[in-house]
Coordinates of C-alpha atoms in Angstrom, one line a residue:
M1 CA -5.3 -8.4 4.8
I2 CA -2.7 -8.3 2.0
Q3 CA 0.3 -8.4 4.5
D4 CA -1.1 -11.4 6.2
I5 CA 1.0 -14.1 4.4
G6 CA 0.4 -17.1 6.7
A7 CA 3.3 -19.3 7.4
H8 CA 5.6 -17.1 5.3
T9 CA 7.8 -14.4 6.8
Y10 CA 8.7 -11.0 5.2
H11 CA 12.3 -9.9 6.0
N12 CA 12.8 -6.2 5.7
E13 CA 16.4 -6.1 7.1
Y14 CA 18.9 -4.8 4.5
R15 CA 21.1 -7.8 3.9
P16 CA 21.6 -8.0 0.1
V17 CA 22.8 -11.2 -1.6
P18 CA 24.0 -11.8 -5.2
V19 CA 21.3 -12.5 -7.7
Q20 CA 20.8 -16.1 -8.8
G21 CA 19.3 -17.6 -11.9
D22 CA 16.1 -18.6 -10.2
S23 CA 15.7 -15.3 -8.3
P24 CA 12.3 -13.6 -8.9
V25 CA 12.6 -10.2 -10.5
L26 CA 10.0 -7.5 -10.1
A27 CA 9.6 -5.3 -13.2
Y28 CA 7.3 -2.3 -13.2
R29 CA 5.9 0.2 -15.7
G30 CA 4.2 2.8 -13.6
R31 CA 1.5 1.0 -11.7
K32 CA 1.8 -2.2 -13.7
I33 CA 3.9 -5.3 -12.9
L34 CA 5.3 -8.0 -15.2
V35 CA 3.8 -11.5 -14.4
R36 CA 2.8 -14.8 -16.0
V37 CA -0.9 -15.2 -15.3
T38 CA -1.5 -18.9 -14.7
G39 CA -5.1 -18.8 -13.6
E40 CA -8.0 -16.4 -12.7
K41 CA -6.1 -15.3 -9.6
T42 CA -2.7 -17.1 -9.8
F43 CA 0.6 -15.9 -11.3
T44 CA 4.4 -16.2 -11.2
Y45 CA 7.2 -13.6 -11.6
P46 CA 9.9 -13.9 -14.2
T47 CA 13.3 -15.0 -12.9
Y48 CA 16.7 -13.5 -13.5
G49 CA 17.7 -16.4 -15.7
E50 CA 14.6 -15.9 -17.9
L51 CA 15.2 -12.2 -18.4
G52 CA 18.7 -12.4 -19.9
I53 CA 19.9 -9.2 -18.3
S54 CA 23.1 -8.3 -16.5
K55 CA 23.6 -8.2 -12.7
D56 CA 23.9 -4.4 -13.0
D57 CA 20.4 -4.3 -14.2
V58 CA 18.9 -5.5 -10.9
R59 CA 18.9 -4.4 -7.3
W60 CA 18.2 -6.6 -4.2
L61 CA 15.0 -5.6 -2.5
F62 CA 14.1 -7.9 0.4
Q63 CA 13.5 -11.5 1.4
E64 CA 10.4 -13.6 2.0
D65 CA 11.5 -16.8 3.8
Q66 CA 14.7 -17.6 2.0
I67 CA 13.7 -16.1 -1.3
S68 CA 15.4 -12.9 -2.3
Y69 CA 13.4 -10.5 -4.6
F70 CA 15.2 -8.2 -7.0
L71 CA 14.1 -5.0 -8.8
A72 CA 14.6 -4.6 -12.5
L73 CA 16.4 -1.3 -13.0
K74 CA 15.7 -1.1 -16.8
D75 CA 12.5 -1.4 -18.8
I76 CA 11.8 -5.1 -19.4
S77 CA 10.0 -6.0 -22.7
E78 CA 7.1 -8.4 -22.4
L79 CA 8.5 -12.0 -22.6
S80 CA 6.7 -14.9 -24.1
G81 CA 4.0 -15.9 -21.7
F82 CA 4.5 -12.7 -19.5
T83 CA 2.5 -9.5 -19.5
Y84 CA 2.2 -6.3 -17.5
V85 CA -0.9 -6.2 -15.4
S86 CA -2.4 -3.5 -13.1
I87 CA -0.9 -3.7 -9.6
N88 CA -4.6 -4.0 -8.4
F89 CA -4.5 -7.6 -9.7
M90 CA -2.5 -8.3 -6.5
R91 CA -5.4 -7.4 -4.2
A92 CA -6.9 -10.9 -4.7
A93 CA -4.0 -12.7 -6.3
E94 CA -2.5 -16.0 -5.2
P95 CA 0.0 -17.0 -3.7
R96 CA -0.6 -14.2 -1.2
F97 CA 3.0 -13.9 0.0
Q98 CA 4.1 -13.3 -3.6
A99 CA 1.3 -10.7 -4.1
F100 CA 2.5 -8.9 -1.1
A101 CA 6.1 -8.9 -2.4
G102 CA 4.9 -7.3 -5.7
V103 CA 3.0 -4.5 -4.0
T104 CA 5.9 -3.8 -1.5
G105 CA 8.4 -3.8 -4.4
M106 CA 6.4 -1.2 -6.3
S107 CA 6.6 1.2 -3.4
L108 CA 10.4 0.8 -3.3
C109 CA 10.7 1.0 -7.1
H110 CA 9.0 4.4 -7.1
W111 CA 11.2 5.6 -4.2
Y112 CA 14.3 4.7 -6.1
Q113 CA 13.0 6.3 -9.3
N114 CA 12.1 9.5 -7.4
H115 CA 15.6 9.8 -5.7
Q116 CA 18.0 9.4 -8.6
Y117 CA 19.2 13.0 -8.1
C118 CA 19.8 15.0 -4.9
G119 CA 17.0 17.4 -4.1
Q120 CA 19.6 19.7 -2.4
C121 CA 22.3 20.1 -5.1
G122 CA 20.9 18.1 -8.1
R123 CA 23.8 15.7 -8.3
P124 CA 23.3 11.9 -8.9
M125 CA 22.5 9.9 -5.7
E126 CA 24.3 6.7 -4.7
H127 CA 22.9 3.7 -2.9
S128 CA 24.4 2.9 0.5
K129 CA 26.1 -0.4 0.7
T130 CA 25.1 -0.9 4.3
E131 CA 21.5 0.2 4.5
R132 CA 18.4 1.0 2.4
M133 CA 19.3 4.6 1.9
M134 CA 20.3 7.0 -1.0
Y135 CA 23.0 9.6 -0.4
C136 CA 24.7 12.4 -2.1
E137 CA 28.5 12.3 -1.9
H138 CA 28.7 16.1 -2.6
C139 CA 26.4 17.6 0.0
H140 CA 25.9 14.5 2.2
T141 CA 22.1 14.5 1.9
M142 CA 20.6 11.2 3.0
M143 CA 17.2 9.9 2.0
Y144 CA 15.4 6.9 3.4
P145 CA 12.1 5.3 2.2
Q146 CA 9.3 7.6 3.2
I147 CA 6.0 6.4 4.4
C148 CA 2.9 8.6 4.6
P149 CA 0.7 8.2 7.7
A150 CA -3.0 8.2 7.0
V151 CA -6.3 7.3 8.7
I152 CA -9.2 5.0 7.8
V153 CA -12.3 6.0 9.7
A154 CA -15.4 3.9 10.3
V155 CA -18.1 6.3 11.5
R156 CA -21.0 4.5 13.3
H157 CA -24.5 5.9 13.7
G158 CA -26.5 3.3 15.5
N159 CA -27.0 0.4 13.1
K160 CA -25.5 2.4 10.2
L161 CA -22.0 2.9 9.0
L162 CA -20.8 5.8 6.9
V163 CA -19.7 4.4 3.5
S164 CA -18.2 6.4 0.6
K165 CA -16.8 6.0 -2.9
Y166 CA -13.7 8.0 -3.9
A167 CA -13.9 10.6 -6.7
G168 CA -11.5 10.3 -9.6
R169 CA -9.8 7.1 -8.5
E170 CA -9.1 3.8 -10.2
Y171 CA -10.7 2.0 -7.2
T172 CA -14.4 2.6 -7.4
K173 CA -15.8 0.2 -4.8
A174 CA -17.3 1.0 -1.4
A175 CA -14.8 2.5 1.1
L176 CA -14.5 4.2 4.4
L177 CA -13.4 7.8 4.9
A178 CA -9.7 8.2 4.7
G179 CA -7.0 10.9 4.6
F180 CA -3.4 11.8 5.2
A181 CA -2.0 13.3 8.4
E182 CA -0.8 16.8 8.1
I183 CA 2.3 18.4 9.6
G184 CA 1.9 19.2 13.3
E185 CA -1.2 17.2 14.1
T186 CA -1.8 14.0 16.0
I187 CA -3.3 11.0 14.2
E188 CA -6.5 11.5 16.3
Q189 CA -6.7 15.1 15.1
T190 CA -6.4 13.8 11.5
V191 CA -9.6 11.7 12.1
H192 CA -11.6 14.7 13.2
R193 CA -10.3 17.0 10.5
E194 CA -10.7 14.5 7.6
V195 CA -14.3 13.6 8.6
M196 CA -15.3 17.3 8.9
E197 CA -13.6 18.2 5.6
E198 CA -15.0 15.3 3.6
V199 CA -18.6 15.0 4.9
G200 CA -19.1 18.0 7.4
I201 CA -19.9 16.0 10.6
H202 CA -18.4 15.7 14.0
V203 CA -17.3 12.4 15.6
K204 CA -16.6 11.2 19.2
N205 CA -15.5 8.0 21.0
L206 CA -12.4 7.3 18.8
Q207 CA -11.2 3.8 19.2
F208 CA -8.0 2.7 17.5
Y209 CA -8.4 -0.7 15.8
K210 CA -5.3 -1.7 13.8
S211 CA -2.7 -0.4 11.4
Q212 CA -1.8 -1.6 7.9
P213 CA 1.1 -1.0 5.6
W214 CA -0.6 -0.1 2.3
C215 CA 2.2 0.0 -0.3
F216 CA -0.3 0.7 -3.1
T217 CA 0.1 4.3 -2.0
D218 CA 3.2 4.2 0.1
T219 CA 1.0 4.6 3.2
L220 CA 0.8 3.4 6.8
L221 CA -2.9 3.3 7.6
F222 CA -4.3 3.8 11.1
G223 CA -7.8 2.3 11.4
F224 CA -10.3 4.0 13.8
F225 CA -13.8 3.3 14.8
C226 CA -15.8 6.3 16.1
D227 CA -19.4 7.5 16.6
L228 CA -21.4 10.3 15.1
D229 CA -21.5 13.3 17.4
G230 CA -24.6 15.4 16.7
D231 CA -26.3 16.1 13.3
D232 CA -26.1 13.3 10.8
T233 CA -26.6 15.5 7.7
L234 CA -23.8 14.8 5.3
R235 CA -22.2 17.7 3.3
V236 CA -20.1 15.8 0.9
D237 CA -16.9 17.3 -0.6
H238 CA -17.3 16.0 -4.2
N239 CA -13.7 16.9 -5.0
E240 CA -12.7 14.0 -2.7
L241 CA -15.8 11.7 -2.7
A242 CA -18.1 10.6 -5.5
T243 CA -20.7 9.6 -2.8
A244 CA -21.1 9.2 0.9
Q245 CA -24.1 7.7 2.7
W246 CA -25.3 5.9 5.9
V247 CA -25.6 2.2 5.1
E248 CA -27.5 -0.3 7.3
R249 CA -25.3 -3.0 8.8
E250 CA -26.9 -5.8 6.8
N251 CA -26.5 -4.0 3.5
L252 CA -22.7 -3.6 3.7
P253 CA -20.7 -5.3 1.0
D254 CA -18.9 -8.6 1.5
D255 CA -15.1 -8.7 1.6
L256 CA -14.1 -10.8 -1.4
E257 CA -10.5 -9.8 -1.6
K258 CA -9.4 -10.0 2.0
A259 CA -6.8 -7.4 1.2
S260 CA -7.6 -4.1 2.9
L261 CA -8.0 -2.6 6.4
T262 CA -11.1 -0.8 5.0
M263 CA -13.0 -3.9 4.2
E264 CA -11.9 -5.8 7.3
M265 CA -13.3 -2.9 9.5
M266 CA -16.5 -2.8 7.4
T267 CA -16.9 -6.6 7.9
L268 CA -16.4 -6.3 11.7
F269 CA -19.2 -3.8 11.9
K270 CA -21.4 -5.8 9.6
E271 CA -21.0 -8.9 11.9
G272 CA -21.7 -6.8 15.0
K273 CA -18.2 -7.1 16.4
W274 CA -17.4 -3.4 16.6

């Protein structure tokens, strides 16, 4: 999956250091990121020295190994050899540890953008010097990065798996059922509710498989396998899903990106391991 970065280590501790000339800078425009594409799947980020901006125009984000990544706080024009690409490029990009940095940085970028002003009193927010937190000096509101819990659900029916495609999304490939947890419910209750809401069936035998930080949508995913309980007739909510159908094990798609919990779970069922 995208967070599996091999021998490299992601350091999330808040220990900012001064920017250096060779420090990689992550620059975003919405859901696009500035890179130099060096091959079909390979890329590099611009460095602070290449951008020619001031130290006040960047903010320390995190480290991978001994490399500190910084966020561009101003819009960066496309440089010679660099271009803005969709963040989805990172799903299969190499090197993997740098791709993970780009996706994680986007999540923090949007958090900073959405908390420039206090939601309580409307005054400008300041960044803490000791932790990754925005605060208001006037009313003392504190805001930390927020992560949305959600489920990924692999519903089994004998030799078949329930496979869907999202409606109105940029991602149009095969997927499993998914949905966000609501206030006051357990993550297991989320599984039952989302399956019923999206396709109108009951499930049983919930088995937690694995979690995944999915920074494309600021989400922490909880992957569950479960079994159909009762009637297999699907009543698809087309506001949420373009399609949903039972797919035979051998007809499930191959995982070419090795990025998502969804495809890893689909592959495990295809190989008869779950």
